mmCIF file of C-alpha atoms and ligand atoms in Angstrom:
data_model
loop_
_atom_site.group_PDB
_atom_site.id
_atom_site.type_symbol
_atom_site.label_atom_id
_atom_site.label_comp_id
_atom_site.label_asym_id
_atom_site.label_seq_id
_atom_site.Cartn_x
_atom_site.Cartn_y
_atom_site.Cartn_z
ATOM 1 C CA MET A 1 99.505 121.971 106.419
ATOM 2 C CA THR A 2 102.549 122.531 104.210
ATOM 3 C CA ASP A 3 103.227 120.020 101.445
ATOM 4 C CA ILE A 4 104.589 116.640 102.488
ATOM 5 C CA THR A 5 107.534 115.253 100.554
ATOM 6 C CA PHE A 6 107.699 111.483 100.549
ATOM 7 C CA ALA A 7 109.702 108.535 99.247
ATOM 8 C CA VAL A 8 108.587 105.035 98.359
ATOM 9 C CA LEU A 9 110.791 101.998 98.975
ATOM 10 C CA GLY A 10 109.714 99.400 96.417
ATOM 11 C CA THR A 11 107.904 99.760 93.129
ATOM 12 C CA GLY A 12 105.790 96.619 93.239
ATOM 13 C CA GLY A 13 102.009 96.928 93.356
ATOM 14 C CA ILE A 14 101.836 99.029 96.511
ATOM 15 C CA GLY A 15 104.714 101.356 95.702
ATOM 16 C CA ARG A 16 103.457 102.065 92.201
ATOM 17 C CA ARG A 17 99.819 102.504 93.142
ATOM 18 C CA THR A 18 100.688 104.761 96.060
ATOM 19 C CA LEU A 19 102.608 107.009 93.712
ATOM 20 C CA GLU A 20 99.591 107.033 91.415
ATOM 21 C CA VAL A 21 97.053 107.761 94.169
ATOM 22 C CA SER A 22 99.269 110.599 95.437
ATOM 23 C CA GLN A 23 98.701 112.351 92.121
ATOM 24 C CA HIS A 24 95.025 112.668 93.077
ATOM 25 C CA THR A 25 95.725 113.771 96.644
ATOM 26 C CA ASP A 26 96.398 117.321 97.825
ATOM 27 C CA GLY A 27 99.592 118.165 99.623
ATOM 28 C CA LEU A 28 101.730 115.140 98.794
ATOM 29 C CA VAL A 29 104.880 115.418 96.690
ATOM 30 C CA PRO A 30 106.666 112.165 95.779
ATOM 31 C CA VAL A 31 110.376 112.997 95.635
ATOM 32 C CA ALA A 32 112.137 109.623 95.660
ATOM 33 C CA ALA A 33 111.470 106.000 94.780
ATOM 34 C CA CYS A 34 113.702 102.968 94.675
ATOM 35 C CA ASP A 35 113.655 99.320 93.794
ATOM 36 C CA ARG A 36 116.383 96.726 94.081
ATOM 37 C CA ASN A 37 118.247 97.994 91.032
ATOM 38 C CA GLY A 38 117.783 101.714 91.037
ATOM 39 C CA ILE A 39 116.662 104.991 92.512
ATOM 40 C CA ALA A 40 114.863 108.048 91.164
ATOM 41 C CA VAL A 41 115.092 111.352 93.034
ATOM 42 C CA ASP A 42 113.710 114.768 92.204
ATOM 43 C CA HIS A 43 113.163 117.119 95.102
ATOM 44 C CA ASP A 44 110.779 119.190 92.983
ATOM 45 C CA GLY A 45 108.580 116.118 92.478
ATOM 46 C CA LEU A 46 109.003 112.947 90.426
ATOM 47 C CA ASP A 47 107.354 112.604 87.057
ATOM 48 C CA VAL A 48 105.059 109.838 88.288
ATOM 49 C CA ASP A 49 103.457 109.065 84.928
ATOM 50 C CA GLU A 50 106.833 108.444 83.331
ATOM 51 C CA LEU A 51 108.020 106.364 86.272
ATOM 52 C CA LEU A 52 104.867 104.225 86.267
ATOM 53 C CA GLU A 53 105.122 103.606 82.580
ATOM 54 C CA ALA A 54 108.774 102.626 82.873
ATOM 55 C CA THR A 55 108.141 100.243 85.782
ATOM 56 C CA GLU A 56 105.087 98.510 84.272
ATOM 57 C CA GLY A 57 105.513 94.720 84.573
ATOM 58 C CA ASN A 58 108.272 95.420 87.037
ATOM 59 C CA ILE A 59 110.049 92.448 88.589
ATOM 60 C CA ALA A 60 112.739 94.503 90.296
ATOM 61 C CA GLY A 61 110.177 96.373 92.386
ATOM 62 C CA ASP A 62 108.650 93.668 94.517
ATOM 63 C CA GLY A 63 111.445 91.293 95.362
ATOM 64 C CA ARG A 64 110.138 88.488 93.140
ATOM 65 C CA GLY A 65 113.502 88.012 91.520
ATOM 66 C CA GLU A 66 114.996 86.111 94.430
ATOM 67 C CA THR A 67 112.217 83.637 95.243
ATOM 68 C CA GLY A 68 110.237 86.401 96.822
ATOM 69 C CA SER A 69 112.948 87.598 99.145
ATOM 70 C CA SER A 70 113.231 91.308 99.543
ATOM 71 C CA ASP A 71 116.752 91.283 100.947
ATOM 72 C CA ALA A 72 118.105 92.504 97.667
ATOM 73 C CA ALA A 73 116.695 95.901 98.404
ATOM 74 C CA THR A 74 118.232 95.980 101.871
ATOM 75 C CA ASP A 75 121.535 94.425 101.077
ATOM 76 C CA GLY A 76 122.220 96.456 98.059
ATOM 77 C CA GLY A 77 120.938 94.385 95.201
ATOM 78 C CA VAL A 78 121.831 90.765 94.583
ATOM 79 C CA ALA A 79 120.935 91.288 90.972
ATOM 80 C CA ALA A 80 122.230 94.804 90.985
ATOM 81 C CA SER A 81 122.607 96.804 87.862
ATOM 82 C CA SER A 82 125.855 96.761 85.976
ATOM 83 C CA GLY A 83 125.746 100.541 85.951
ATOM 84 C CA VAL A 84 124.216 100.588 82.493
ATOM 85 C CA LYS A 85 120.575 101.454 81.974
ATOM 86 C CA GLN A 86 118.567 98.273 81.430
ATOM 87 C CA THR A 87 115.238 97.804 79.755
ATOM 88 C CA GLY A 88 112.691 95.010 79.927
ATOM 89 C CA ASP A 89 110.842 93.224 82.696
ATOM 90 C CA ASP A 90 113.652 93.088 85.206
ATOM 91 C CA ALA A 91 114.868 96.643 84.737
ATOM 92 C CA GLY A 92 112.498 98.481 87.082
ATOM 93 C CA ILE A 93 113.361 102.069 87.929
ATOM 94 C CA VAL A 94 116.558 102.083 85.883
ATOM 95 C CA ALA A 95 114.382 101.867 82.769
ATOM 96 C CA SER A 96 112.911 105.256 83.706
ATOM 97 C CA ALA A 97 114.497 108.446 82.389
ATOM 98 C CA GLN A 98 114.624 109.604 86.033
ATOM 99 C CA GLY A 99 116.204 106.406 87.306
ATOM 100 C CA GLU A 100 119.822 105.761 88.142
ATOM 101 C CA PRO A 101 121.312 102.336 88.762
ATOM 102 C CA THR A 102 122.555 101.686 92.261
ATOM 103 C CA GLU A 103 123.702 98.774 94.358
ATOM 104 C CA THR A 104 122.561 100.486 97.555
ATOM 105 C CA PRO A 105 119.005 101.710 96.896
ATOM 106 C CA ILE A 106 117.851 102.132 100.485
ATOM 107 C CA ASP A 107 121.075 103.831 101.561
ATOM 108 C CA ASP A 108 120.694 106.185 98.622
ATOM 109 C CA VAL A 109 117.190 107.156 99.752
ATOM 110 C CA ILE A 110 118.500 107.626 103.284
ATOM 111 C CA ALA A 111 121.202 109.928 101.893
ATOM 112 C CA GLU A 112 118.429 112.180 100.550
ATOM 113 C CA SER A 113 116.274 111.952 103.629
ATOM 114 C CA ASP A 114 116.989 115.375 105.119
ATOM 115 C CA ALA A 115 114.542 116.691 102.554
ATOM 116 C CA ILE A 116 112.015 113.841 102.898
ATOM 117 C CA ASP A 117 109.147 114.145 105.381
ATOM 118 C CA ALA A 118 107.934 110.567 105.113
ATOM 119 C CA VAL A 119 109.022 107.217 103.717
ATOM 120 C CA LEU A 120 106.560 104.500 102.739
ATOM 121 C CA ILE A 121 108.109 101.054 103.120
ATOM 122 C CA ALA A 122 106.311 99.202 100.327
ATOM 123 C CA LEU A 123 108.353 96.003 100.371
ATOM 124 C CA PRO A 124 106.996 92.518 101.006
ATOM 125 C CA ASN A 125 107.694 91.368 104.537
ATOM 126 C CA LEU A 126 108.367 87.712 103.886
ATOM 127 C CA GLU A 127 111.116 87.683 106.481
ATOM 128 C CA HIS A 128 109.158 89.005 109.401
ATOM 129 C CA ASP A 129 111.978 91.127 110.810
ATOM 130 C CA PHE A 130 112.617 92.708 107.422
ATOM 131 C CA ILE A 131 110.681 95.946 107.955
ATOM 132 C CA PRO A 132 112.088 96.430 111.479
ATOM 133 C CA ARG A 133 115.581 95.957 110.000
ATOM 134 C CA VAL A 134 114.883 98.556 107.329
ATOM 135 C CA ALA A 135 113.712 100.909 110.079
ATOM 136 C CA ASP A 136 116.957 100.282 111.993
ATOM 137 C CA ARG A 137 118.881 101.663 109.071
ATOM 138 C CA PHE A 138 116.930 104.914 109.214
ATOM 139 C CA VAL A 139 117.590 105.108 112.967
ATOM 140 C CA GLU A 140 121.314 104.500 112.425
ATOM 141 C CA ALA A 141 121.352 107.279 109.830
ATOM 142 C CA ASP A 142 119.664 109.666 112.320
ATOM 143 C CA TYR A 143 116.654 110.131 110.081
ATOM 144 C CA SER A 144 114.059 112.373 111.638
ATOM 145 C CA GLY A 145 110.676 111.991 109.962
ATOM 146 C CA VAL A 146 107.874 109.527 109.397
ATOM 147 C CA LEU A 147 108.107 105.870 108.386
ATOM 148 C CA VAL A 148 104.939 104.130 107.234
ATOM 149 C CA ASP A 149 104.490 100.468 106.451
ATOM 150 C CA VAL A 150 101.679 98.278 105.208
ATOM 151 C CA LEU A 151 102.929 95.159 106.979
ATOM 152 C CA LYS A 152 100.514 92.363 107.747
ATOM 153 C CA ARG A 153 101.946 89.917 110.287
ATOM 154 C CA SER A 154 101.036 90.261 113.976
ATOM 155 C CA ARG A 155 104.486 89.314 115.205
ATOM 156 C CA VAL A 156 106.111 92.356 113.566
ATOM 157 C CA ILE A 157 104.284 94.846 115.790
ATOM 158 C CA GLY A 158 106.166 93.657 118.893
ATOM 159 C CA MET A 159 109.458 94.042 117.024
ATOM 160 C CA LEU A 160 108.580 97.654 116.262
ATOM 161 C CA ASP A 161 107.426 98.308 119.821
ATOM 162 C CA GLU A 162 110.833 97.070 121.036
ATOM 163 C CA ARG A 163 112.355 99.853 118.959
ATOM 164 C CA GLU A 164 110.052 102.596 120.237
ATOM 165 C CA GLU A 165 112.728 104.288 122.358
ATOM 166 C CA ALA A 166 115.203 104.235 119.469
ATOM 167 C CA PHE A 167 112.551 105.818 117.208
ATOM 168 C CA GLU A 168 111.809 108.500 119.795
ATOM 169 C CA ASP A 169 115.512 109.256 120.262
ATOM 170 C CA ALA A 170 116.034 109.552 116.516
ATOM 171 C CA GLY A 171 112.840 111.588 116.035
ATOM 172 C CA ILE A 172 110.952 108.987 114.005
ATOM 173 C CA THR A 173 107.183 108.622 113.980
ATOM 174 C CA PHE A 174 106.524 105.079 112.796
ATOM 175 C CA VAL A 175 103.011 104.307 111.563
ATOM 176 C CA CYS A 176 102.644 100.545 111.315
ATOM 177 C CA GLY A 177 100.035 98.418 109.573
ATOM 178 C CA ALA A 178 98.656 101.288 107.514
ATOM 179 C CA GLY A 179 97.132 99.405 104.552
ATOM 180 C CA ALA A 180 93.625 97.891 104.420
ATOM 181 C CA THR A 181 93.965 95.044 106.899
ATOM 182 C CA PRO A 182 95.654 95.875 109.142
ATOM 183 C CA GLY A 183 94.959 99.562 108.653
ATOM 184 C CA PHE A 184 91.720 100.984 107.354
ATOM 185 C CA LEU A 185 89.637 97.997 108.562
ATOM 186 C CA THR A 186 91.345 97.935 111.984
ATOM 187 C CA GLY A 187 90.550 101.617 112.379
ATOM 188 C CA THR A 188 86.892 101.044 111.485
ATOM 189 C CA ALA A 189 86.706 98.186 114.003
ATOM 190 C CA ALA A 190 87.940 100.559 116.717
ATOM 191 C CA LEU A 191 85.233 103.070 115.719
ATOM 192 C CA ALA A 192 82.513 100.398 115.514
ATOM 193 C CA ALA A 193 83.486 99.295 119.040
ATOM 194 C CA GLN A 194 82.485 102.659 120.480
ATOM 195 C CA SER A 195 78.849 101.575 120.979
ATOM 196 C CA PHE A 196 79.955 98.904 123.397
ATOM 197 C CA VAL A 197 81.395 98.718 126.878
ATOM 198 C CA GLU A 198 82.749 95.253 126.176
ATOM 199 C CA VAL A 199 83.714 93.713 122.850
ATOM 200 C CA GLN A 200 83.388 89.948 122.429
ATOM 201 C CA GLU A 201 84.504 89.533 118.853
ATOM 202 C CA VAL A 202 85.888 91.341 115.835
ATOM 203 C CA ASP A 203 85.640 89.573 112.503
ATOM 204 C CA ILE A 204 87.321 91.012 109.420
ATOM 205 C CA TRP A 205 86.341 89.319 106.189
ATOM 206 C CA TRP A 206 87.740 90.696 102.953
ATOM 207 C CA GLY A 207 87.104 90.088 99.271
ATOM 208 C CA VAL A 208 89.555 90.954 96.521
ATOM 209 C CA GLY A 209 89.198 90.512 92.753
ATOM 210 C CA LEU A 210 92.652 90.791 91.259
ATOM 211 C CA LYS A 211 92.508 89.845 87.605
ATOM 212 C CA SER A 212 93.948 93.046 86.159
ATOM 213 C CA GLY A 213 95.963 93.817 89.300
ATOM 214 C CA TYR A 214 97.506 90.359 89.535
ATOM 215 C CA GLU A 215 100.846 91.117 87.855
ATOM 216 C CA ASP A 216 101.325 94.142 90.087
ATOM 217 C CA ASN A 217 100.505 92.233 93.254
ATOM 218 C CA ARG A 218 102.437 89.009 92.973
ATOM 219 C CA GLY A 219 104.319 89.855 96.188
ATOM 220 C CA THR A 220 101.064 90.213 98.116
ATOM 221 C CA VAL A 221 99.632 87.003 96.657
ATOM 222 C CA ARG A 222 102.769 85.156 97.759
ATOM 223 C CA GLU A 223 102.369 86.592 101.270
ATOM 224 C CA ASP A 224 98.737 85.444 101.283
ATOM 225 C CA ILE A 225 99.644 81.917 100.145
ATOM 226 C CA ALA A 226 101.733 81.587 103.311
ATOM 227 C CA HIS A 227 98.365 81.544 105.146
ATOM 228 C CA LEU A 228 96.968 78.544 103.271
ATOM 229 C CA ASP A 229 96.893 75.161 105.014
ATOM 230 C CA GLY A 230 100.207 73.388 104.504
ATOM 231 C CA TYR A 231 102.199 76.598 103.871
ATOM 232 C CA ASP A 232 104.086 79.035 106.032
ATOM 233 C CA ILE A 233 106.323 82.048 105.465
ATOM 234 C CA GLU A 234 109.363 79.924 104.632
ATOM 235 C CA THR A 235 107.606 77.584 102.202
ATOM 236 C CA ALA A 236 105.813 80.483 100.505
ATOM 237 C CA ARG A 237 109.111 82.313 100.060
ATOM 238 C CA SER A 238 110.713 79.381 98.354
ATOM 239 C CA LEU A 239 107.885 78.766 95.852
ATOM 240 C CA SER A 240 108.776 79.386 92.242
ATOM 241 C CA GLU A 241 106.415 81.419 90.084
ATOM 242 C CA THR A 242 105.369 78.162 88.369
ATOM 243 C CA GLU A 243 104.533 76.556 91.706
ATOM 244 C CA ILE A 244 102.432 79.587 92.626
ATOM 245 C CA GLU A 245 100.557 79.273 89.324
ATOM 246 C CA GLU A 246 99.948 75.585 90.121
ATOM 247 C CA ILE A 247 98.480 76.430 93.535
ATOM 248 C CA ILE A 248 96.234 79.016 91.912
ATOM 249 C CA ASP A 249 95.132 76.487 89.275
ATOM 250 C CA GLU A 250 94.353 73.879 91.949
ATOM 251 C CA HIS A 251 91.960 76.419 93.493
ATOM 252 C CA ASP A 252 90.469 77.500 90.144
ATOM 253 C CA GLY A 253 91.838 80.966 90.763
ATOM 254 C CA VAL A 254 89.898 81.499 94.007
ATOM 255 C CA LEU A 255 91.851 81.236 97.253
ATOM 256 C CA GLU A 256 90.052 81.313 100.583
ATOM 257 C CA PHE A 257 91.942 82.234 103.732
ATOM 258 C CA GLN A 258 90.771 81.536 107.276
ATOM 259 C CA ASP A 259 92.301 82.766 110.477
ATOM 260 C CA MET A 260 95.140 84.721 108.924
ATOM 261 C CA GLU A 261 97.951 86.027 111.080
ATOM 262 C CA HIS A 262 97.147 89.684 110.533
ATOM 263 C CA ALA A 263 98.184 92.383 112.944
ATOM 264 C CA ASP A 264 94.629 93.678 113.340
ATOM 265 C CA ASP A 265 94.493 91.402 116.411
ATOM 266 C CA VAL A 266 97.457 92.830 118.327
ATOM 267 C CA LEU A 267 96.651 96.351 117.179
ATOM 268 C CA LEU A 268 93.081 96.107 118.509
ATOM 269 C CA GLU A 269 94.383 94.634 121.769
ATOM 270 C CA ARG A 270 96.916 97.461 121.994
ATOM 271 C CA ALA A 271 94.006 99.905 121.579
ATOM 272 C CA GLY A 272 92.140 98.204 124.443
ATOM 273 C CA VAL A 273 89.228 97.112 122.217
ATOM 274 C CA CYS A 274 89.434 93.362 122.921
ATOM 275 C CA ASP A 275 91.922 90.529 123.322
ATOM 276 C CA ALA A 276 93.961 89.637 120.252
ATOM 277 C CA ASP A 277 92.421 86.138 120.441
ATOM 278 C CA ASP A 278 88.963 87.620 119.874
ATOM 279 C CA VAL A 279 89.926 88.982 116.446
ATOM 280 C CA THR A 280 89.715 86.879 113.283
ATOM 281 C CA VAL A 281 90.836 87.889 109.811
ATOM 282 C CA GLY A 282 90.077 85.959 106.646
ATOM 283 C CA GLY A 283 88.985 86.528 103.118
ATOM 284 C CA VAL A 284 88.677 85.401 99.537
ATOM 285 C CA LEU A 285 91.032 86.303 96.712
ATOM 286 C CA ASP A 286 89.949 85.755 93.121
ATOM 287 C CA VAL A 287 92.864 86.245 90.753
ATOM 288 C CA ARG A 288 90.746 85.509 87.666
ATOM 289 C CA SER A 289 88.105 88.187 88.092
ATOM 290 C CA ASP A 290 88.086 91.848 89.019
ATOM 291 C CA GLU A 291 84.778 91.385 90.845
ATOM 292 C CA LYS A 292 85.133 91.003 94.601
ATOM 293 C CA PRO A 293 84.205 87.387 95.418
ATOM 294 C CA THR A 294 82.710 88.494 98.727
ATOM 295 C CA THR A 295 81.899 91.844 100.303
ATOM 296 C CA THR A 296 84.578 93.172 102.619
ATOM 297 C CA THR A 297 82.934 93.395 106.029
ATOM 298 C CA VAL A 298 84.075 94.277 109.522
ATOM 299 C CA SER A 299 81.779 92.910 112.246
ATOM 300 C CA VAL A 300 82.205 94.003 115.834
ATOM 301 C CA THR A 301 80.107 92.180 118.403
ATOM 302 C CA GLY A 302 79.812 93.614 121.873
ATOM 303 C CA THR A 303 77.634 94.483 124.827
ATOM 304 C CA THR A 304 76.272 97.973 125.361
ATOM 305 C CA PHE A 305 76.190 99.798 128.691
ATOM 306 C CA ASP A 306 72.473 98.912 128.932
ATOM 307 C CA GLY A 307 72.950 95.200 128.450
ATOM 308 C CA GLU A 308 72.217 94.661 124.754
ATOM 309 C CA THR A 309 74.430 92.345 122.766
ATOM 310 C CA ALA A 310 74.708 93.529 119.182
ATOM 311 C CA THR A 311 76.932 93.503 116.110
ATOM 312 C CA ASN A 312 77.975 96.707 114.379
ATOM 313 C CA THR A 313 79.074 96.128 110.801
ATOM 314 C CA PHE A 314 81.023 98.204 108.338
ATOM 315 C CA GLN A 315 81.190 97.284 104.664
ATOM 316 C CA LEU A 316 83.250 98.437 101.732
ATOM 317 C CA ASP A 317 81.438 98.842 98.449
ATOM 318 C CA ASP A 318 82.143 95.967 96.036
ATOM 319 C CA ASP A 319 83.225 98.591 93.503
ATOM 320 C CA THR A 320 86.145 99.977 95.499
ATOM 321 C CA SER A 321 89.320 98.147 94.516
ATOM 322 C CA MET A 322 92.023 96.767 96.775
ATOM 323 C CA ALA A 323 94.344 99.370 95.253
ATOM 324 C CA ALA A 324 92.004 102.120 96.457
ATOM 325 C CA ASN A 325 91.485 100.530 99.872
ATOM 326 C CA VAL A 326 95.158 99.900 100.612
ATOM 327 C CA ASN A 327 96.898 102.898 99.067
ATOM 328 C CA GLY A 328 94.368 105.592 99.980
ATOM 329 C CA PRO A 329 94.666 104.716 103.684
ATOM 330 C CA ALA A 330 98.475 104.341 103.451
ATOM 331 C CA LEU A 331 98.692 107.950 102.282
ATOM 332 C CA GLY A 332 95.994 109.118 104.731
ATOM 333 C CA TYR A 333 97.916 107.545 107.603
ATOM 334 C CA MET A 334 101.127 109.032 106.252
ATOM 335 C CA LYS A 335 99.588 112.507 106.457
ATOM 336 C CA ALA A 336 98.373 111.816 110.001
ATOM 337 C CA GLY A 337 101.867 110.579 110.942
ATOM 338 C CA VAL A 338 103.464 113.759 109.585
ATOM 339 C CA MET A 339 101.057 115.853 111.672
ATOM 340 C CA ARG A 340 102.141 113.910 114.764
ATOM 341 C CA HIS A 341 105.801 114.234 113.873
ATOM 342 C CA ARG A 342 105.518 117.981 113.333
ATOM 343 C CA VAL A 343 104.283 118.432 116.897
ATOM 344 C CA GLY A 344 107.059 116.205 118.241
ATOM 345 C CA ASP A 345 105.014 113.037 118.909
ATOM 346 C CA ASP A 346 107.425 110.327 117.821
ATOM 347 C CA GLY A 347 107.338 106.591 118.530
ATOM 348 C CA VAL A 348 105.159 103.767 117.163
ATOM 349 C CA TYR A 349 101.528 104.350 116.170
ATOM 350 C CA GLY A 350 98.972 101.827 114.948
ATOM 351 C CA PRO A 351 95.948 102.528 112.738
ATOM 352 C CA THR A 352 93.597 102.796 115.731
ATOM 353 C CA GLU A 353 95.620 105.605 117.249
ATOM 354 C CA LEU A 354 95.499 107.978 114.303
ATOM 355 C CA LEU A 355 92.617 109.054 112.147
ATOM 356 C CA PRO A 356 93.904 109.012 108.570
ATOM 357 C CA ARG A 357 93.737 112.451 106.926
ATOM 358 C CA PHE A 358 91.837 112.900 103.734
HETATM 359 C C1 IKT B 1 96.195 94.285 102.592
HETATM 360 O O1 IKT B 1 97.004 94.493 101.685
HETATM 361 O O2 IKT B 1 95.824 95.146 103.392
HETATM 362 C C2 IKT B 1 95.698 92.897 102.769
HETATM 363 C C3 IKT B 1 95.061 92.311 101.546
HETATM 364 C C4 IKT B 1 93.589 92.414 101.647
HETATM 365 C C5 IKT B 1 93.102 93.744 101.259
HETATM 366 C C6 IKT B 1 91.648 93.877 101.527
HETATM 367 C C7 IKT B 1 91.016 94.925 100.660
HETATM 368 C C8 IKT B 1 89.533 94.827 100.770
HETATM 369 C C9 IKT B 1 88.779 95.482 99.668
HETATM 370 O O3 IKT B 1 89.340 96.149 98.812
HETATM 371 O O4 IKT B 1 87.545 95.326 99.707
HETATM 372 C C10 IKT B 1 95.391 90.836 101.438
HETATM 373 C C11 IKT B 1 95.287 90.101 102.696
HETATM 374 N N1 IKT B 1 96.689 90.643 100.875
#
């Protein structure tokens, strides 16, 4: 397989860590990255170490600046740069020697996209049609290549499916839900289901310790808070950083989530494994420790051809971090998507339909 050039939209936790993981992965060349204030492009390969250093403590990268909204990146930057290089917490990519200020970061990536095999959309999806709307812009620009997202919400999958024909016409292979859950864990559920002729239940239970990764993952924590009792996407979006800290304090730093709206359900139904209603996703997030508060486990209960009812389980080691379990698969699925695209298989793929490449 020839090298894959890729771009990252967003330099929050996922964008930055994906760039970092790519440095340890054969065949991937990061050539562009953007946040809401700036863009960095080098078709020979970005200097990832420099970019990561410059975007450390980055507010511009994950949409936090506007009460968690990520529209700034799509609309061209509400808090766009004045054209002068900034430094400090809100500077983001423009603080990097490779970065240039822009008011139209996504359009600027699209302008380079002839030479980009794949684009990872690493932006929080607090407005649920946000990622589909970003994809529309690539369709409108006649981008032919791979789009990968790490979206979480079930309802977004249908919005992408509605666009399948447009993706095929443009020549886009869209790999959706390619993080940990949905993503890696959905894929393992589909494999674990192979022992059975009928699946009764899939239970995904994750544990994340996020003390040192907390700053980098504020966007994800905000998305998770939307799943707590008494909150939804809108209320979570409008929380200030102080209010989020208060919620975390009320829970002594450990947030437990039951019955999350995660797209594992519709993706497993789409794969014919079971009904979406038979899938549950929940987990525990400890933002004050790096230890996982619980072992990440996928349990698939079903009936075998010879009448046994049993539960196959798959566990992640407590020592693999969320960063490893989200960004490794995102890149593995990206590689698999590029293989599909290169043989002309465009459209929308979920994590059960592709085996991520190592
Ligand atoms: C995600 O980003 O895929 C979802 C997050 C949970 C990740 C689970 C990782 C499990 C592990 O590392 O053991 C969360 C719901 N934001």
